[in-house]
Short mmCIF file of C-alpha atoms in Angstrom, two decimals:
data_model
loop_
_atom_site.label_atom_id
_atom_site.label_comp_id
_atom_site.label_asym_id
_atom_site.label_seq_id
_atom_site.Cartn_x
_atom_site.Cartn_y
_atom_site.Cartn_z
CA MET A 49 3.40 32.12 3.96
CA ILE A 50 6.08 29.91 5.56
CA ASN A 51 5.42 31.35 9.01
CA LEU A 52 1.67 31.11 8.47
CA ILE A 53 1.89 27.42 7.57
CA LYS A 54 4.15 26.61 10.52
CA ASN A 55 1.93 28.52 12.93
CA GLU A 56 -1.29 26.93 11.69
CA VAL A 57 0.15 23.41 11.88
CA LYS A 58 1.63 24.11 15.34
CA LYS A 59 -1.84 24.87 16.69
CA TYR A 60 -2.59 21.15 16.34
CA GLU A 61 0.73 19.77 17.58
CA SER A 62 -0.80 18.22 20.68
CA GLN A 63 -3.54 16.45 18.70
CA MET A 64 -0.97 15.30 16.13
CA ARG A 65 1.28 13.74 18.76
CA ASP A 66 -1.74 12.20 20.48
CA GLY A 67 -2.87 10.74 17.15
CA LEU A 68 0.53 9.17 16.55
CA LYS A 69 0.48 7.69 20.06
CA TYR A 70 -3.07 6.35 19.79
CA LEU A 71 -2.58 4.63 16.45
CA TRP A 72 0.78 3.24 17.57
CA GLU A 73 -0.78 1.71 20.69
CA ASN A 74 -3.89 0.47 18.89
CA ALA A 75 -2.42 -0.86 15.67
CA GLU A 76 -4.79 -2.73 13.36
CA THR A 77 -4.19 -4.49 10.05
CA GLY A 78 -5.91 -3.74 6.74
CA TYR A 79 -9.71 -3.66 6.62
CA ARG A 80 -9.71 -4.23 10.39
CA GLU A 81 -8.83 -0.63 11.42
CA VAL A 82 -12.10 -0.02 13.26
CA LYS A 83 -10.69 1.83 16.28
CA SER A 84 -8.13 3.74 14.21
CA SER A 85 -10.70 4.88 11.65
CA SER A 86 -13.18 5.95 14.34
CA TYR A 87 -10.47 7.88 16.18
CA MET A 88 -9.44 9.80 13.07
CA ALA A 89 -13.07 10.41 12.05
CA LYS A 90 -13.90 11.97 15.41
CA ILE A 91 -11.00 14.40 15.09
CA PHE A 92 -12.12 15.42 11.60
CA GLU A 93 -15.71 15.89 12.73
CA ASP A 94 -14.59 17.90 15.75
CA LEU A 95 -12.76 20.16 13.29
CA GLY A 96 -16.05 20.69 11.47
CA TYR A 97 -15.57 18.39 8.47
CA THR A 98 -18.42 16.46 6.87
CA LEU A 99 -17.23 12.93 6.11
CA THR A 100 -18.11 10.33 3.52
CA TYR A 101 -17.52 6.99 5.20
CA ALA A 102 -16.49 3.95 3.21
CA ASP A 103 -19.54 1.69 3.15
CA GLY A 104 -18.97 -1.54 5.08
CA ILE A 105 -15.24 -1.01 5.57
CA THR A 106 -12.87 1.38 7.32
CA GLY A 107 -11.69 4.79 6.11
CA PHE A 108 -13.32 7.98 4.86
CA ILE A 109 -12.93 11.05 2.66
CA THR A 110 -13.82 14.72 2.95
CA GLU A 111 -13.50 17.62 0.56
CA ILE A 112 -12.55 21.27 0.95
CA ASP A 113 -13.89 23.61 -1.71
CA THR A 114 -12.06 26.93 -1.96
CA GLY A 115 -14.99 28.39 -3.89
CA ARG A 116 -12.71 29.19 -6.81
CA LYS A 117 -12.49 27.09 -9.95
CA GLY A 118 -9.40 24.90 -10.22
CA PRO A 119 -8.01 21.35 -10.03
CA THR A 120 -8.85 18.82 -7.32
CA ILE A 121 -5.92 17.40 -5.34
CA LEU A 122 -6.13 14.24 -3.25
CA VAL A 123 -4.00 13.97 -0.09
CA LEU A 124 -3.88 10.61 1.69
CA SER A 125 -2.81 8.93 4.91
CA GLU A 126 -2.94 5.20 5.64
CA LEU A 127 -4.56 3.51 8.63
CA ASP A 128 -3.21 -0.01 8.62
CA SER A 129 -0.32 -1.74 10.37
CA LEU A 130 1.87 -4.75 9.79
CA ILE A 131 2.13 -7.94 11.86
CA ASN A 132 5.31 -8.58 13.83
CA PHE A 133 4.97 -10.58 17.05
CA ASP A 134 8.65 -9.92 17.80
CA HIS A 135 8.17 -6.16 18.08
CA PRO A 136 8.09 -5.10 21.77
CA ASP A 137 5.17 -2.74 21.12
CA CYS A 138 2.95 -5.04 19.06
CA VAL A 139 -0.62 -5.70 20.11
CA LYS A 140 -0.09 -8.99 21.89
CA GLU A 141 -3.25 -10.70 20.64
CA THR A 142 -2.73 -9.91 16.95
CA GLY A 143 0.93 -8.97 16.50
CA ALA A 144 -0.21 -5.73 14.84
CA VAL A 145 2.36 -2.92 14.97
CA HIS A 146 3.02 0.22 12.94
CA SER A 147 6.55 -0.77 11.93
CA CYS A 148 5.78 0.93 8.63
CA GLY A 149 5.20 4.54 9.67
CA HIS A 150 1.49 4.78 8.93
CA ALA A 151 0.72 6.02 12.43
CA ALA A 152 2.92 9.04 11.68
CA GLN A 153 1.06 9.66 8.42
CA CYS A 154 -2.21 9.84 10.32
CA GLY A 155 -0.67 12.16 12.88
CA ALA A 156 0.45 14.44 10.05
CA MET A 157 -3.01 14.28 8.47
CA ILE A 158 -4.50 15.75 11.65
CA GLY A 159 -2.20 18.77 11.24
CA ILE A 160 -3.06 19.09 7.55
CA ALA A 161 -6.79 18.97 8.25
CA GLY A 162 -6.39 21.54 11.02
CA ALA A 163 -4.23 23.94 9.04
CA LEU A 164 -6.65 23.87 6.10
CA LYS A 165 -9.30 25.35 8.38
CA SER A 166 -7.30 28.58 8.22
CA PRO A 167 -9.04 31.23 6.06
CA GLU A 168 -5.63 32.89 5.55
CA ILE A 169 -4.34 29.78 3.80
CA LEU A 170 -7.48 28.89 1.85
CA GLU A 171 -7.99 32.42 0.49
CA LYS A 172 -4.84 32.02 -1.58
CA LEU A 173 -5.97 28.76 -3.20
CA SER A 174 -8.22 27.70 -6.07
CA GLY A 175 -9.89 24.36 -6.70
CA LYS A 176 -10.62 21.60 -4.22
CA ILE A 177 -8.67 19.48 -1.75
CA ARG A 178 -9.88 15.97 -0.99
CA LEU A 179 -8.48 14.45 2.20
CA CYS A 180 -8.56 10.67 2.51
CA VAL A 181 -7.84 8.37 5.44
CA VAL A 182 -7.53 5.06 3.61
CA PRO A 183 -7.33 1.43 4.80
CA ALA A 184 -5.25 -1.55 3.76
CA GLU A 185 -2.02 -0.44 2.11
CA GLU A 186 0.14 -3.25 3.47
CA LEU A 187 -0.50 -6.30 1.27
CA ILE A 188 -0.78 -8.89 4.05
CA GLU A 189 -3.35 -11.42 5.27
CA ILE A 190 -4.12 -12.27 1.66
CA GLU A 191 -6.37 -15.21 2.57
CA TYR A 192 -8.44 -12.99 4.87
CA ARG A 193 -8.86 -10.35 2.18
CA GLN A 194 -9.68 -12.90 -0.51
CA ASN A 195 -12.43 -14.18 1.76
CA LEU A 196 -13.75 -10.60 2.04
CA ILE A 197 -13.79 -10.49 -1.75
CA LYS A 198 -15.70 -13.78 -1.94
CA LYS A 199 -18.25 -12.39 0.54
CA GLY A 200 -18.66 -9.23 -1.53
CA VAL A 201 -17.36 -6.93 1.20
CA ILE A 202 -14.51 -5.64 -0.96
CA LYS A 203 -13.42 -6.09 -4.56
CA TYR A 204 -9.69 -5.36 -4.28
CA LEU A 205 -6.94 -6.32 -1.85
CA GLY A 206 -5.60 -2.77 -1.53
CA GLY A 207 -7.50 0.14 -0.05
CA LYS A 208 -6.74 2.68 -2.77
CA ALA A 209 -7.96 0.47 -5.62
CA GLU A 210 -11.01 -0.31 -3.48
CA PHE A 211 -11.73 3.41 -2.95
CA LEU A 212 -11.10 4.06 -6.64
CA SER A 213 -13.66 1.37 -7.58
CA ARG A 214 -16.26 2.90 -5.23
CA GLY A 215 -15.98 6.31 -6.85
CA TYR A 216 -14.40 8.05 -3.85
CA PHE A 217 -11.66 9.42 -6.10
CA ASP A 218 -13.89 10.45 -8.99
CA GLY A 219 -13.06 13.97 -10.15
CA VAL A 220 -9.56 13.93 -8.64
CA ASP A 221 -6.85 15.37 -10.89
CA MET A 222 -3.68 14.49 -8.95
CA ALA A 223 -2.61 12.96 -5.64
CA PHE A 224 0.19 12.76 -3.10
CA MET A 225 1.10 11.38 0.29
CA LEU A 226 4.28 11.17 2.40
CA HIS A 227 5.66 7.99 3.90
CA THR A 228 8.19 7.87 6.75
CA THR A 229 11.89 7.01 6.45
CA GLN A 230 14.87 6.36 8.71
CA ASN A 231 16.99 8.83 6.74
CA GLU A 232 17.90 12.23 8.15
CA HIS A 233 16.31 14.08 5.26
CA PHE A 234 13.19 14.24 3.13
CA PHE A 235 13.67 12.43 -0.15
CA VAL A 236 11.92 11.15 -3.25
CA ASN A 237 12.75 8.22 -5.54
CA ASN A 238 12.05 7.87 -9.24
CA GLY A 239 9.18 5.54 -8.40
CA ALA A 240 8.52 1.98 -7.28
CA ILE A 241 7.76 -1.46 -8.66
CA GLY A 242 4.40 -3.22 -8.54
CA CYS A 243 3.15 -6.71 -7.75
CA ILE A 244 0.45 -9.33 -7.92
CA ALA A 245 -0.51 -11.42 -4.88
CA LYS A 246 -0.71 -15.18 -4.78
CA LYS A 247 -2.33 -17.76 -2.51
CA ILE A 248 -1.18 -21.30 -3.23
CA THR A 249 -2.78 -24.44 -1.79
CA TYR A 250 -1.16 -27.85 -2.25
CA LYS A 251 -3.69 -30.65 -1.86
CA GLY A 252 -2.54 -34.11 -0.89
CA VAL A 253 -3.88 -37.09 1.05
CA SER A 254 -3.52 -37.56 4.79
CA ALA A 255 -2.34 -40.83 6.29
CA HIS A 256 -0.64 -42.09 9.46
CA ALA A 257 2.92 -40.84 9.17
CA GLY A 258 4.35 -43.83 11.05
CA GLY A 259 1.95 -46.67 10.36
CA SER A 260 1.07 -46.20 6.70
CA PRO A 261 2.76 -43.19 5.10
CA TRP A 262 2.59 -44.92 1.70
CA ASN A 263 -1.15 -44.30 1.72
CA GLY A 264 -0.60 -40.56 1.88
CA VAL A 265 0.34 -37.85 -0.61
CA ASN A 266 2.54 -35.31 1.14
CA ALA A 267 1.46 -31.75 0.36
CA LEU A 268 4.30 -30.34 2.46
CA TYR A 269 6.93 -32.11 0.36
CA ALA A 270 5.25 -30.83 -2.79
CA SER A 271 5.31 -27.28 -1.44
CA THR A 272 8.99 -27.42 -0.48
CA LEU A 273 9.78 -28.73 -3.95
CA GLY A 274 7.82 -25.77 -5.29
CA LEU A 275 9.92 -23.34 -3.27
CA SER A 276 13.10 -25.00 -4.54
CA ALA A 277 11.81 -24.86 -8.10
CA ILE A 278 11.21 -21.10 -7.78
CA ASN A 279 14.77 -20.69 -6.54
CA ALA A 280 16.02 -22.71 -9.53
CA ILE A 281 14.54 -20.23 -12.01
CA ARG A 282 15.75 -17.02 -10.37
CA GLU A 283 18.62 -16.69 -12.85
CA THR A 284 16.00 -16.22 -15.58
CA PHE A 285 14.76 -13.00 -13.94
CA LYS A 286 16.13 -9.99 -15.82
CA GLU A 287 17.90 -7.43 -13.66
CA GLU A 288 16.26 -4.51 -15.43
CA ASP A 289 12.83 -5.91 -14.48
CA ILE A 290 13.62 -5.69 -10.72
CA ILE A 291 11.83 -8.99 -10.07
CA ARG A 292 11.22 -10.07 -6.46
CA VAL A 293 9.53 -13.37 -5.50
CA HIS A 294 9.34 -14.20 -1.80
CA PRO A 295 6.84 -16.89 -0.76
CA ILE A 296 6.00 -17.94 2.80
CA ILE A 297 4.26 -21.05 4.13
CA THR A 298 1.21 -20.02 6.16
CA LYS A 299 0.01 -23.55 6.96
CA GLY A 300 2.32 -26.55 6.91
CA GLY A 301 0.28 -29.38 8.41
CA ASN A 302 -1.91 -30.29 11.36
CA ALA A 303 -0.03 -32.95 13.33
CA VAL A 304 3.45 -34.43 13.19
CA ASN A 305 2.08 -37.98 13.01
CA ALA A 306 -0.12 -37.25 9.98
CA ILE A 307 0.99 -36.80 6.40
CA PRO A 308 0.09 -33.15 5.58
CA ASP A 309 -2.82 -33.12 3.16
CA LYS A 310 -3.15 -29.35 2.83
CA VAL A 311 -0.38 -26.76 2.78
CA THR A 312 -0.87 -23.09 1.96
CA LEU A 313 1.59 -20.45 0.82
CA GLU A 314 1.35 -16.75 0.08
CA SER A 315 3.64 -14.78 -2.18
CA TYR A 316 4.08 -11.66 -4.28
CA ILE A 317 5.48 -11.41 -7.77
CA ARG A 318 7.08 -7.96 -7.94
CA GLY A 319 8.46 -6.16 -10.97
CA ASN A 320 8.79 -2.74 -12.58
CA SER A 321 6.21 -3.32 -15.33
CA PHE A 322 2.99 -5.25 -15.72
CA ASN A 323 4.54 -7.29 -18.56
CA ALA A 324 7.51 -8.31 -16.41
CA ILE A 325 5.25 -9.25 -13.49
CA LEU A 326 2.88 -11.36 -15.58
CA ASP A 327 5.70 -13.08 -17.47
CA THR A 328 7.41 -14.01 -14.21
CA ASN A 329 4.12 -15.19 -12.76
CA LYS A 330 3.79 -17.76 -15.55
CA LYS A 331 7.27 -19.08 -14.75
CA VAL A 332 6.48 -19.29 -11.05
CA ASN A 333 3.17 -21.05 -11.67
CA ARG A 334 4.93 -23.57 -13.89
CA ALA A 335 7.45 -24.30 -11.13
CA LEU A 336 4.73 -24.67 -8.49
CA ILE A 337 2.51 -26.87 -10.65
CA GLY A 338 5.39 -29.09 -11.77
CA SER A 339 6.30 -29.73 -8.14
CA ALA A 340 2.75 -30.77 -7.34
CA LEU A 341 2.71 -33.05 -10.35
CA SER A 342 5.95 -34.75 -9.31
CA ILE A 343 4.46 -35.76 -5.95
CA GLY A 344 0.95 -36.54 -7.20
CA CYS A 345 -0.74 -33.62 -5.43
CA ASN A 346 -3.12 -31.15 -6.88
CA ILE A 347 -2.57 -27.42 -6.51
CA GLU A 348 -4.92 -24.47 -6.36
CA ILE A 349 -3.50 -21.05 -7.24
CA GLU A 350 -5.34 -17.79 -6.67
CA ASP A 351 -3.73 -14.82 -8.42
CA SER A 352 -5.02 -11.38 -7.48
CA PRO A 353 -3.99 -7.90 -8.65
CA GLY A 354 -1.74 -6.29 -6.09
CA TYR A 355 -0.21 -2.88 -6.79
CA ALA A 356 0.89 -1.14 -9.97
CA PRO A 357 4.43 0.05 -10.74
CA PHE A 358 4.73 3.83 -10.93
CA LYS A 359 6.96 6.82 -11.59
CA ASN A 360 6.76 9.98 -9.52
CA ASP A 361 5.68 12.99 -11.54
CA ALA A 362 8.66 15.21 -12.43
CA ILE A 363 6.95 18.55 -11.80
CA MET A 364 5.52 17.33 -8.49
CA ARG A 365 9.01 16.25 -7.46
CA GLU A 366 10.27 19.78 -7.97
CA VAL A 367 7.42 21.24 -5.93
CA PHE A 368 8.17 18.78 -3.14
CA LYS A 369 11.86 19.70 -3.19
CA GLU A 370 11.16 23.43 -3.12
CA SER A 371 8.60 23.05 -0.33
CA VAL A 372 11.05 21.11 1.86
CA ASN A 373 13.87 23.58 1.25
CA GLU A 374 11.72 26.67 1.82
CA LEU A 375 10.53 25.30 5.14
CA GLY A 376 14.16 24.85 6.18
CA TYR A 377 14.43 21.07 6.15
CA LEU A 378 16.97 18.80 4.46
CA PHE A 379 16.15 17.33 1.04
CA LYS A 380 17.73 14.67 -1.13
CA SER A 381 16.68 13.30 -4.51
CA ARG A 382 17.49 9.65 -5.25
CA ASP A 383 17.89 8.40 -8.81
CA ILE A 384 16.61 4.90 -8.05
CA THR A 385 13.41 2.90 -8.39
CA SER A 386 12.31 1.42 -5.08
CA SER A 387 11.90 -2.37 -5.01
CA GLY A 388 9.05 -1.99 -2.55
CA CYS A 389 5.41 -1.65 -3.58
CA THR A 390 2.55 0.64 -2.65
CA ASP A 391 -0.99 1.04 -3.90
CA MET A 392 -0.18 4.65 -4.74
CA GLY A 393 0.87 2.93 -7.96
CA ASP A 394 -2.79 2.19 -8.67
CA LEU A 395 -3.54 5.91 -8.61
CA ALA A 396 -0.52 6.67 -10.81
CA CYS A 397 -2.15 4.65 -13.62
CA VAL A 398 -4.95 7.21 -13.88
CA MET A 399 -3.55 10.46 -12.43
CA PRO A 400 -0.19 12.15 -11.71
CA ILE A 401 1.12 11.34 -8.24
CA ILE A 402 4.11 11.71 -5.97
CA HIS A 403 5.00 9.47 -3.06
CA PRO A 404 7.99 10.97 -1.20
CA TYR A 405 9.37 10.34 2.29
CA ALA A 406 9.68 12.28 5.53
CA PRO A 407 12.41 11.56 8.13
CA GLY A 408 11.84 10.73 11.79
CA ALA A 409 12.00 6.93 12.11
CA ILE A 410 14.70 4.58 13.39
CA GLY A 411 15.31 0.85 13.02
CA LEU A 412 14.58 -1.46 10.11
CA SER A 413 11.46 -0.79 8.10
CA HIS A 414 8.97 -3.58 8.87
CA GLY A 415 11.40 -4.81 11.57
CA ASN A 416 11.13 -5.38 15.30
CA ASP A 417 13.22 -2.29 16.13
CA TYR A 418 11.26 0.26 14.07
CA TYR A 419 10.06 3.35 15.93
CA ILE A 420 9.10 6.95 15.28
CA ASP A 421 11.77 8.68 17.36
CA LYS A 422 11.39 12.22 15.98
CA PRO A 423 7.70 13.15 15.70
CA GLU A 424 8.76 16.73 15.07
CA LEU A 425 9.93 15.51 11.64
CA ALA A 426 7.80 12.45 10.87
CA VAL A 427 4.56 14.15 11.90
CA ILE A 428 4.83 17.92 12.29
CA ALA A 429 7.34 18.75 9.54
CA SER A 430 5.58 16.27 7.25
CA ALA A 431 2.29 18.14 7.73
CA GLU A 432 3.98 21.48 7.05
CA VAL A 433 5.52 20.21 3.82
CA GLN A 434 2.22 18.80 2.58
CA VAL A 435 0.34 22.02 3.30
CA LYS A 436 3.10 23.97 1.53
CA MET A 437 2.79 21.68 -1.49
CA LEU A 438 -0.94 22.36 -1.65
CA VAL A 439 -0.27 26.10 -1.54
CA GLU A 440 2.24 25.79 -4.39
CA PHE A 441 -0.05 23.67 -6.54
CA LEU A 442 -3.25 25.65 -6.04
CA SER A 443 -2.01 29.25 -5.86
CA ASN A 444 -2.45 31.59 -8.85
CA GLY A 445 -5.59 29.79 -9.98
CA GLY A 446 -3.92 26.40 -9.65
CA LYS A 447 -1.29 27.25 -12.25
CA ILE A 448 1.29 24.60 -11.29
CA ALA A 449 -1.35 21.91 -10.73
CA LYS A 450 -2.72 22.60 -14.21
CA GLU A 451 0.78 22.25 -15.64
CA VAL A 452 1.15 18.87 -13.93
CA ILE A 453 -2.18 17.69 -15.33
CA GLU A 454 -1.45 18.91 -18.86
CA ASN A 455 1.89 17.10 -18.97
CA TYR A 456 0.62 13.81 -17.56
CA VAL A 457 0.17 10.86 -19.95
CA PRO A 458 -2.04 8.23 -18.26
CA LEU A 459 -1.34 4.54 -18.66
CA PHE A 460 -5.09 3.94 -18.82
CA SER A 461 -7.71 6.27 -20.28
CA SER A 462 -10.11 6.09 -17.32
CA ASN A 463 -10.58 4.66 -13.85
CA LYS A 464 -12.93 2.08 -15.34
CA ASP A 465 -10.38 0.92 -17.93
CA TYR A 466 -7.75 0.48 -15.25
CA LEU A 467 -10.09 -1.45 -12.95
CA ASN A 468 -11.10 -3.68 -15.86
CA TYR A 469 -7.43 -4.43 -16.42
CA LEU A 470 -6.99 -5.32 -12.76
CA ASP A 471 -9.97 -7.65 -13.00
CA SER A 472 -8.33 -9.45 -15.92
CA ILE A 473 -5.43 -10.46 -13.66
CA ASN A 474 -7.69 -12.46 -11.34
CA SER A 475 -7.27 -16.19 -11.76
CA SER A 476 -8.16 -19.08 -9.46
CA GLY A 477 -8.80 -22.79 -9.39
CA GLU A 478 -7.05 -26.14 -9.40
CA ARG A 479 -4.30 -26.33 -11.98
CA ILE A 480 -3.95 -30.09 -12.60
CA GLU A 481 -6.48 -32.54 -14.05
CA TYR A 482 -5.32 -36.09 -13.47
CA LYS A 483 -6.35 -38.76 -15.98
CA GLU A 484 -5.70 -42.48 -15.99
CA ASN A 485 -2.29 -42.31 -17.68
CA SER A 486 -1.75 -38.60 -18.08
CA ALA A 487 -2.48 -35.15 -16.66
CA THR A 488 -3.24 -31.74 -18.08
CA VAL A 489 -2.16 -28.51 -16.42
CA LYS A 490 -3.31 -24.90 -16.52
CA LEU A 491 -0.72 -22.16 -15.92
#
């Protein structure tokens, strides 16, 4: 079986490397991946797959039915890039660049899709395999995505929650995908933390900064006070909650000779449980609102569900380890929880998942020196490992997959219940009501 998997993946090595190259050179950010999605779709269709396209947005799914009863496994790759104008290979007009490894995921997905056309592989499996090329994993351009929500184009910031809400993952029993790492070996963590996303708008009054600044209300000063106030409460964040708060100013004013009347910030509140995230969010909102109040500004805060914390399934971790070792690659298990976030956490709330890593990158993740320098690992070996995992899960009538499913305890009883919970996190509006001699605030 090992030789069969390697040989079937190798048949598509040229297309896999071409896919990596194309997506790298044509990087696009979340819900904008028009060229990337079309490129991947054409490859799938040329392989003979029938696709279900995401209505009105990028991405698609397809399903392989072995013809034998068994579980349904979802395998994913991500289309979107980051923004880094300092990266030498970024798209000059947009700053988009795959300094996250998603281009390698899509390259690997081409090999997976190709190898699963092999009757010799499929005849050993039971159940179904759903392949998904999904948009918008990187939680960036929050204002742009919130505008898409207001227009009714999407409902969620992240692509996986969006696909979940549209029913594209209905009937799925478990899921996995591989990210890319700078390490020399494949590895898997315990899991990762989650987050909510924030857009903050300080609203002041503009005035001539030289001639009559006393007529203005400086939204920029209020925002910098807000940032300082967040820093002043960091010692209240519990270490076991793995809290991360890291705001940026996305608009700081229009002209140097005008008092800034509108300043916008974006931020995440990260933590390893929903309770920790929401508790910290109240503290942060209090700090931001108090800073606006001290200057006499108003403040609008839009809180949106980001990504859920998750733990990698224990049985799936063992299958990943065995698959890597049997294929002859290096493996390492890490007893840590990552302080990054991914919307694979959204899936983990309703199904067992694993989100491990494949080697082959260099440089700093999300940095201006990040590259895929070993496609033979990041793309080709990654595809081999994922096909091997499918074989392990779905052989013998799907015995191991069934064991995973039976041992999984979901955080939410259904997709609908989880999505309803996400909806409850949404909050927006001005937070201060000024009265003649007082003010009321809403956290």
